[in-house]
PDB file of C-alpha atoms in Angstrom:
ATOM      1  CA  ASP G   1     170.059  43.241  91.857  1.00 76.00           C
ATOM      2  CA  ALA G   2     167.683  46.319  91.607  1.00 77.00           C
ATOM      3  CA  GLU G   3     164.038  45.595  91.454  1.00 91.00           C
ATOM      4  CA  ILE G   4     160.457  46.802  91.734  1.00 95.00           C
ATOM      5  CA  THR G   5     158.451  45.095  94.308  1.00 96.00           C
ATOM      6  CA  GLN G   6     154.559  45.614  94.581  1.00 97.00           C
ATOM      7  CA  SER G   7     152.468  44.691  97.512  1.00 97.00           C
ATOM      8  CA  PRO G   8     150.179  43.117  98.064  1.00 97.00           C
ATOM      9  CA  ARG G   9     150.035  40.881  95.001  1.00 96.00           C
ATOM     10  CA  HIS G  10     146.321  39.926  95.620  1.00 97.00           C
ATOM     11  CA  LYS G  11     143.675  41.981  97.391  1.00 97.00           C
ATOM     12  CA  ILE G  12     140.087  41.575  98.083  1.00 97.00           C
ATOM     13  CA  THR G  13     138.127  44.499  99.477  1.00 97.00           C
ATOM     14  CA  GLU G  14     134.655  45.917  99.720  1.00 97.00           C
ATOM     15  CA  THR G  15     133.056  48.945  98.024  1.00 97.00           C
ATOM     16  CA  GLY G  16     133.676  52.198  99.919  1.00 97.00           C
ATOM     17  CA  ARG G  17     136.907  50.985 101.709  1.00 97.00           C
ATOM     18  CA  GLN G  18     140.259  52.842 101.338  1.00 97.00           C
ATOM     19  CA  VAL G  19     142.909  50.787  99.686  1.00 97.00           C
ATOM     20  CA  THR G  20     146.503  51.373  99.356  1.00 98.00           C
ATOM     21  CA  LEU G  21     148.917  49.569  97.025  1.00 98.00           C
ATOM     22  CA  ALA G  22     152.549  49.631  97.603  1.00 98.00           C
ATOM     23  CA  CYS G  23     155.374  50.049  95.146  1.00 98.00           C
ATOM     24  CA  HIS G  24     158.856  50.116  96.165  1.00 98.00           C
ATOM     25  CA  GLN G  25     161.958  50.301  93.623  1.00 97.00           C
ATOM     26  CA  THR G  26     165.653  49.886  94.218  1.00 95.00           C
ATOM     27  CA  TRP G  27     166.741  51.106  90.670  1.00 90.00           C
ATOM     28  CA  ASN G  28     166.907  54.769  92.018  1.00 91.00           C
ATOM     29  CA  HIS G  29     164.820  55.909  89.237  1.00 92.00           C
ATOM     30  CA  ASN G  30     163.287  59.394  89.302  1.00 91.00           C
ATOM     31  CA  ASN G  31     160.209  58.579  87.297  1.00 92.00           C
ATOM     32  CA  MET G  32     157.740  56.235  88.594  1.00 94.00           C
ATOM     33  CA  PHE G  33     154.237  55.378  86.984  1.00 95.00           C
ATOM     34  CA  TRP G  34     150.889  53.577  87.980  1.00 97.00           C
ATOM     35  CA  TYR G  35     148.908  51.959  85.372  1.00 97.00           C
ATOM     36  CA  ARG G  36     145.771  49.625  85.473  1.00 97.00           C
ATOM     37  CA  GLN G  37     145.185  46.670  82.972  1.00 96.00           C
ATOM     38  CA  ASP G  38     141.817  45.464  81.902  1.00 93.00           C
ATOM     39  CA  LEU G  39     140.533  43.097  79.121  1.00 84.00           C
ATOM     40  CA  GLY G  40     139.992  44.951  76.250  1.00 75.00           C
ATOM     41  CA  HIS G  41     142.259  47.791  77.062  1.00 80.00           C
ATOM     42  CA  GLY G  42     145.854  48.404  76.810  1.00 83.00           C
ATOM     43  CA  LEU G  43     147.555  49.618  79.980  1.00 93.00           C
ATOM     44  CA  ARG G  44     146.307  52.909  81.043  1.00 94.00           C
ATOM     45  CA  LEU G  45     148.102  55.556  83.001  1.00 94.00           C
ATOM     46  CA  ILE G  46     146.541  56.420  86.522  1.00 97.00           C
ATOM     47  CA  HIS G  47     149.348  58.845  88.102  1.00 97.00           C
ATOM     48  CA  TYR G  48     152.854  59.286  87.631  1.00 94.00           C
ATOM     49  CA  SER G  49     155.848  61.237  89.267  1.00 94.00           C
ATOM     50  CA  TYR G  50     159.065  62.595  88.087  1.00 91.00           C
ATOM     51  CA  GLY G  51     160.618  62.919  91.483  1.00 92.00           C
ATOM     52  CA  VAL G  52     160.123  63.585  95.269  1.00 95.00           C
ATOM     53  CA  GLN G  53     157.211  65.876  96.063  1.00 96.00           C
ATOM     54  CA  ASP G  54     156.121  65.694  92.200  1.00 95.00           C
ATOM     55  CA  THR G  55     152.809  64.025  91.346  1.00 96.00           C
ATOM     56  CA  ASN G  56     150.591  64.216  88.016  1.00 94.00           C
ATOM     57  CA  LYS G  57     147.355  62.970  87.041  1.00 95.00           C
ATOM     58  CA  GLY G  58     147.271  60.501  84.224  1.00 93.00           C
ATOM     59  CA  GLU G  59     144.414  59.378  81.722  1.00 91.00           C
ATOM     60  CA  VAL G  60     142.153  57.633  84.437  1.00 95.00           C
ATOM     61  CA  SER G  61     143.075  59.361  87.635  1.00 96.00           C
ATOM     62  CA  ASP G  62     139.619  59.731  89.067  1.00 96.00           C
ATOM     63  CA  GLY G  63     139.257  57.949  92.380  1.00 96.00           C
ATOM     64  CA  TYR G  64     142.967  57.656  93.019  1.00 98.00           C
ATOM     65  CA  SER G  65     145.869  59.385  94.683  1.00 97.00           C
ATOM     66  CA  VAL G  66     149.543  59.007  94.969  1.00 98.00           C
ATOM     67  CA  SER G  67     152.143  60.758  96.921  1.00 96.00           C
ATOM     68  CA  ARG G  68     155.970  60.907  96.483  1.00 97.00           C
ATOM     69  CA  SER G  69     157.929  61.210  99.809  1.00 97.00           C
ATOM     70  CA  ASN G  70     161.170  59.678  98.826  1.00 96.00           C
ATOM     71  CA  THR G  71     162.683  58.167  95.652  1.00 96.00           C
ATOM     72  CA  GLU G  72     161.865  54.411  96.257  1.00 97.00           C
ATOM     73  CA  ASP G  73     158.029  54.473  96.946  1.00 97.00           C
ATOM     74  CA  LEU G  74     155.016  55.610  95.164  1.00 98.00           C
ATOM     75  CA  PRO G  75     152.093  54.331  96.877  1.00 98.00           C
ATOM     76  CA  LEU G  76     148.524  54.156  95.184  1.00 98.00           C
ATOM     77  CA  THR G  77     145.534  55.138  97.180  1.00 98.00           C
ATOM     78  CA  LEU G  78     142.173  54.245  96.332  1.00 97.00           C
ATOM     79  CA  GLU G  79     139.934  56.672  98.500  1.00 94.00           C
ATOM     80  CA  SER G  80     136.656  54.957  98.313  1.00 97.00           C
ATOM     81  CA  ALA G  81     136.983  51.444  96.330  1.00 97.00           C
ATOM     82  CA  ALA G  82     134.314  51.056  93.612  1.00 97.00           C
ATOM     83  CA  SER G  83     133.685  47.807  91.628  1.00 97.00           C
ATOM     84  CA  SER G  84     134.965  49.482  88.486  1.00 96.00           C
ATOM     85  CA  GLN G  85     138.344  49.740  90.032  1.00 97.00           C
ATOM     86  CA  THR G  86     138.614  45.863  90.012  1.00 97.00           C
ATOM     87  CA  SER G  87     141.651  45.499  87.736  1.00 97.00           C
ATOM     88  CA  VAL G  88     145.332  44.581  87.754  1.00 97.00           C
ATOM     89  CA  TYR G  89     147.601  47.404  88.725  1.00 98.00           C
ATOM     90  CA  PHE G  90     151.250  47.908  87.549  1.00 98.00           C
ATOM     91  CA  CYS G  91     153.896  50.151  88.923  1.00 97.00           C
ATOM     92  CA  ALA G  92     156.722  50.941  86.641  1.00 95.00           C
ATOM     93  CA  THR G  93     159.763  53.123  86.753  1.00 94.00           C
ATOM     94  CA  ALA G  94     162.039  54.755  84.381  1.00 91.00           C
ATOM     95  CA  PRO G  95     165.532  56.342  84.826  1.00 85.00           C
ATOM     96  CA  GLY G  96     164.665  59.758  83.292  1.00 75.00           C
ATOM     97  CA  LEU G  97     163.037  61.658  80.537  1.00 65.00           C
ATOM     98  CA  ALA G  98     165.624  60.860  77.806  1.00 62.00           C
ATOM     99  CA  ASP G  99     165.600  57.045  78.845  1.00 51.00           C
ATOM    100  CA  ASN G 100     162.002  55.953  78.244  1.00 70.00           C
ATOM    101  CA  GLU G 101     162.278  52.305  78.680  1.00 84.00           C
ATOM    102  CA  GLN G 102     159.921  51.743  81.720  1.00 90.00           C
ATOM    103  CA  PHE G 103     160.471  48.727  83.795  1.00 93.00           C
ATOM    104  CA  PHE G 104     157.313  47.082  85.340  1.00 95.00           C
ATOM    105  CA  GLY G 105     156.657  45.498  88.492  1.00 96.00           C
ATOM    106  CA  PRO G 106     154.884  42.242  88.953  1.00 96.00           C
ATOM    107  CA  GLY G 107     151.417  43.616  89.408  1.00 96.00           C
ATOM    108  CA  THR G 108     148.702  43.630  92.016  1.00 97.00           C
ATOM    109  CA  ARG G 109     145.453  41.988  91.296  1.00 97.00           C
ATOM    110  CA  LEU G 110     142.521  43.902  93.032  1.00 98.00           C
ATOM    111  CA  THR G 111     139.161  42.689  93.568  1.00 97.00           C
ATOM    112  CA  VAL G 112     136.393  45.155  94.859  1.00 97.00           C
ATOM    113  CA  LEU G 113     133.161  43.348  96.023  1.00 95.00           C
TER     114      LEU G 113
ATOM    115  CA  LYS L   1     143.847  60.775  69.675  1.00 74.00           C
ATOM    116  CA  ASN L   2     146.934  58.848  69.863  1.00 75.00           C
ATOM    117  CA  GLN L   3     146.218  55.197  69.268  1.00 89.00           C
ATOM    118  CA  VAL L   4     147.820  51.759  68.983  1.00 93.00           C
ATOM    119  CA  GLU L   5     145.845  49.016  67.485  1.00 95.00           C
ATOM    120  CA  GLN L   6     147.178  45.394  67.364  1.00 96.00           C
ATOM    121  CA  SER L   7     146.019  42.403  65.448  1.00 95.00           C
ATOM    122  CA  PRO L   8     145.153  39.645  65.847  1.00 96.00           C
ATOM    123  CA  GLN L   9     143.770  39.704  69.466  1.00 94.00           C
ATOM    124  CA  SER L  10     144.862  36.102  69.883  1.00 96.00           C
ATOM    125  CA  LEU L  11     146.574  33.543  68.150  1.00 97.00           C
ATOM    126  CA  ILE L  12     147.112  29.805  68.575  1.00 98.00           C
ATOM    127  CA  ILE L  13     150.322  28.180  66.652  1.00 97.00           C
ATOM    128  CA  LEU L  14     152.050  25.052  67.072  1.00 97.00           C
ATOM    129  CA  GLU L  15     155.529  24.666  68.566  1.00 97.00           C
ATOM    130  CA  GLY L  16     158.238  25.271  66.008  1.00 97.00           C
ATOM    131  CA  LYS L  17     155.952  27.307  63.670  1.00 97.00           C
ATOM    132  CA  ASN L  18     156.566  30.997  62.787  1.00 97.00           C
ATOM    133  CA  CYS L  19     154.173  33.830  63.319  1.00 97.00           C
ATOM    134  CA  THR L  20     153.857  37.584  62.931  1.00 98.00           C
ATOM    135  CA  LEU L  21     152.048  39.986  64.968  1.00 98.00           C
ATOM    136  CA  GLN L  22     150.733  43.334  63.626  1.00 98.00           C
ATOM    137  CA  CYS L  23     150.816  46.795  65.220  1.00 97.00           C
ATOM    138  CA  ASN L  24     149.273  50.118  63.556  1.00 97.00           C
ATOM    139  CA  TYR L  25     149.582  53.371  65.386  1.00 94.00           C
ATOM    140  CA  THR L  26     148.365  56.989  65.056  1.00 92.00           C
ATOM    141  CA  VAL L  27     150.703  58.331  67.679  1.00 83.00           C
ATOM    142  CA  SER L  28     152.203  61.912  66.924  1.00 81.00           C
ATOM    143  CA  PRO L  29     154.908  63.026  67.183  1.00 81.00           C
ATOM    144  CA  PHE L  30     156.345  59.879  67.162  1.00 82.00           C
ATOM    145  CA  SER L  31     159.516  59.141  69.185  1.00 83.00           C
ATOM    146  CA  ASN L  32     160.051  55.392  69.417  1.00 89.00           C
ATOM    147  CA  LEU L  33     158.233  52.030  69.339  1.00 93.00           C
ATOM    148  CA  ARG L  34     158.813  49.089  71.626  1.00 94.00           C
ATOM    149  CA  TRP L  35     157.409  45.641  71.696  1.00 96.00           C
ATOM    150  CA  TYR L  36     156.855  44.355  75.010  1.00 96.00           C
ATOM    151  CA  LYS L  37     156.347  40.533  76.409  1.00 97.00           C
ATOM    152  CA  GLN L  38     154.041  39.879  79.108  1.00 96.00           C
ATOM    153  CA  ASP L  39     153.889  36.381  80.727  1.00 95.00           C
ATOM    154  CA  THR L  40     150.700  35.590  82.664  1.00 92.00           C
ATOM    155  CA  GLY L  41     150.922  37.029  86.125  1.00 90.00           C
ATOM    156  CA  ARG L  42     153.930  39.152  85.393  1.00 93.00           C
ATOM    157  CA  GLY L  43     154.808  42.667  84.224  1.00 94.00           C
ATOM    158  CA  PRO L  44     155.811  43.514  80.867  1.00 95.00           C
ATOM    159  CA  VAL L  45     159.317  43.360  79.844  1.00 94.00           C
ATOM    160  CA  SER L  46     160.780  45.158  76.708  1.00 93.00           C
ATOM    161  CA  LEU L  47     161.894  43.034  73.744  1.00 94.00           C
ATOM    162  CA  THR L  48     162.769  45.431  71.299  1.00 91.00           C
ATOM    163  CA  ILE L  49     162.991  49.175  70.402  1.00 90.00           C
ATOM    164  CA  MET L  50     162.966  51.148  67.130  1.00 90.00           C
ATOM    165  CA  THR L  51     163.324  54.828  66.497  1.00 87.00           C
ATOM    166  CA  PHE L  52     162.073  56.618  63.526  1.00 82.00           C
ATOM    167  CA  SER L  53     164.976  55.913  61.272  1.00 87.00           C
ATOM    168  CA  GLU L  54     165.203  52.023  62.161  1.00 89.00           C
ATOM    169  CA  ASN L  55     163.449  49.535  59.792  1.00 91.00           C
ATOM    170  CA  THR L  56     164.213  46.410  61.578  1.00 94.00           C
ATOM    171  CA  LYS L  57     165.669  45.077  65.048  1.00 94.00           C
ATOM    172  CA  SER L  58     166.268  41.591  66.083  1.00 94.00           C
ATOM    173  CA  ASN L  59     166.398  40.089  69.621  1.00 93.00           C
ATOM    174  CA  GLY L  60     167.215  36.281  69.193  1.00 95.00           C
ATOM    175  CA  ARG L  61     164.127  34.524  67.580  1.00 96.00           C
ATOM    176  CA  TYR L  62     162.211  37.989  67.670  1.00 97.00           C
ATOM    177  CA  THR L  63     162.467  40.388  64.743  1.00 97.00           C
ATOM    178  CA  ALA L  64     160.608  43.631  64.843  1.00 96.00           C
ATOM    179  CA  THR L  65     160.067  45.871  61.726  1.00 96.00           C
ATOM    180  CA  LEU L  66     158.803  49.410  61.394  1.00 95.00           C
ATOM    181  CA  ASP L  67     157.410  51.481  58.511  1.00 93.00           C
ATOM    182  CA  ALA L  68     157.277  55.182  59.683  1.00 89.00           C
ATOM    183  CA  ASP L  69     155.467  56.072  56.551  1.00 90.00           C
ATOM    184  CA  THR L  70     152.517  53.853  57.005  1.00 93.00           C
ATOM    185  CA  LYS L  71     152.831  54.003  60.878  1.00 93.00           C
ATOM    186  CA  GLN L  72     152.893  50.168  60.810  1.00 96.00           C
ATOM    187  CA  SER L  73     154.995  47.604  62.885  1.00 97.00           C
ATOM    188  CA  SER L  74     155.320  43.890  62.908  1.00 97.00           C
ATOM    189  CA  LEU L  75     156.857  41.299  65.422  1.00 98.00           C
ATOM    190  CA  HIS L  76     157.917  37.977  63.887  1.00 97.00           C
ATOM    191  CA  ILE L  77     158.665  35.225  65.995  1.00 97.00           C
ATOM    192  CA  THR L  78     160.756  32.286  64.437  1.00 97.00           C
ATOM    193  CA  ALA L  79     160.655  28.759  65.401  1.00 97.00           C
ATOM    194  CA  SER L  80     158.233  29.386  68.214  1.00 97.00           C
ATOM    195  CA  GLN L  81     158.815  27.584  71.609  1.00 97.00           C
ATOM    196  CA  LEU L  82     156.223  26.806  74.426  1.00 97.00           C
ATOM    197  CA  SER L  83     157.828  29.649  76.543  1.00 96.00           C
ATOM    198  CA  ASP L  84     156.910  32.173  73.729  1.00 97.00           C
ATOM    199  CA  SER L  85     153.109  31.803  75.164  1.00 97.00           C
ATOM    200  CA  ALA L  86     152.470  35.349  76.454  1.00 97.00           C
ATOM    201  CA  SER L  87     150.702  38.612  75.492  1.00 96.00           C
ATOM    202  CA  TYR L  88     152.750  40.809  73.102  1.00 97.00           C
ATOM    203  CA  ILE L  89     152.209  44.474  73.657  1.00 97.00           C
ATOM    204  CA  CYS L  90     153.145  47.271  71.130  1.00 96.00           C
ATOM    205  CA  VAL L  91     154.126  50.545  72.796  1.00 93.00           C
ATOM    206  CA  VAL L  92     154.722  53.726  71.241  1.00 91.00           C
ATOM    207  CA  THR L  93     156.286  56.699  72.964  1.00 87.00           C
ATOM    208  CA  VAL L  94     155.082  60.296  72.178  1.00 81.00           C
ATOM    209  CA  ASN L  95     157.968  62.711  71.514  1.00 77.00           C
ATOM    210  CA  ASN L  96     158.595  65.440  73.821  1.00 69.00           C
ATOM    211  CA  ALA L  97     155.840  64.171  76.305  1.00 65.00           C
ATOM    212  CA  GLY L  98     157.993  63.199  79.310  1.00 67.00           C
ATOM    213  CA  ASN L  99     158.102  59.343  78.991  1.00 66.00           C
ATOM    214  CA  MET L 100     154.512  59.051  78.201  1.00 78.00           C
ATOM    215  CA  LEU L 101     153.521  55.785  76.429  1.00 86.00           C
ATOM    216  CA  THR L 102     150.603  54.608  74.399  1.00 89.00           C
ATOM    217  CA  PHE L 103     149.981  51.123  74.685  1.00 92.00           C
ATOM    218  CA  GLY L 104     148.151  48.611  72.316  1.00 94.00           C
ATOM    219  CA  GLY L 105     145.779  46.144  73.684  1.00 93.00           C
ATOM    220  CA  GLY L 106     148.119  43.402  73.014  1.00 95.00           C
ATOM    221  CA  THR L 107     148.146  39.978  71.079  1.00 96.00           C
ATOM    222  CA  ARG L 108     147.719  36.878  73.247  1.00 96.00           C
ATOM    223  CA  LEU L 109     149.812  33.975  71.820  1.00 97.00           C
ATOM    224  CA  MET L 110     149.624  30.399  72.651  1.00 97.00           C
ATOM    225  CA  VAL L 111     152.112  27.955  71.559  1.00 98.00           C
ATOM    226  CA  LYS L 112     151.122  24.366  71.593  1.00 97.00           C
ATOM    227  CA  PRO L 113     153.165  21.245  71.624  1.00 96.00           C
TER     228      PRO L 113
END
């Protein structure tokens, strides 16, 4: 069955370290998204991609970067982790602009000390 | 600014009882509205989708309604079960915005035996 996997599922890191969260999908979807979820906020869009070599900034992109070298993967990098980036991160995919149901991965809980 | 507001923030009901969750939105232009269910420690999963012209949509014991004039939606859960304990998120898609979603903050439902 097609799926979205995220790794690691839990991560603890220190302020200032670079951290990369992985997202891998076997849906063969063109569109991929990264969100963060915090108490008191709805999911907020960090970065998104509509295909290989395409990346775009979302609502809360400062301090984050992504790259899309193939269809299956969209890794999210925190260049220099800050305590404000402690959150649960979700990757999502969608098959195309017209089909806008997004399918979510299981999430990564990141704690920055 | 596009916004989605949900109420109540949290709700506790007894198993077997019904409940209704509310969603108000100011997203424009509107494409569709989905209700997602998010179990603890999991990613959101779509329950229902309604376009501008649809007033109601059912999925088992879940019934969603939409009033596009007042920009309100509700999710009614009938004969609640323990497995209904989750967060329910109202999500509105902005028309012609490339799969962009606006998320509500969610209602956390707890069903007690």
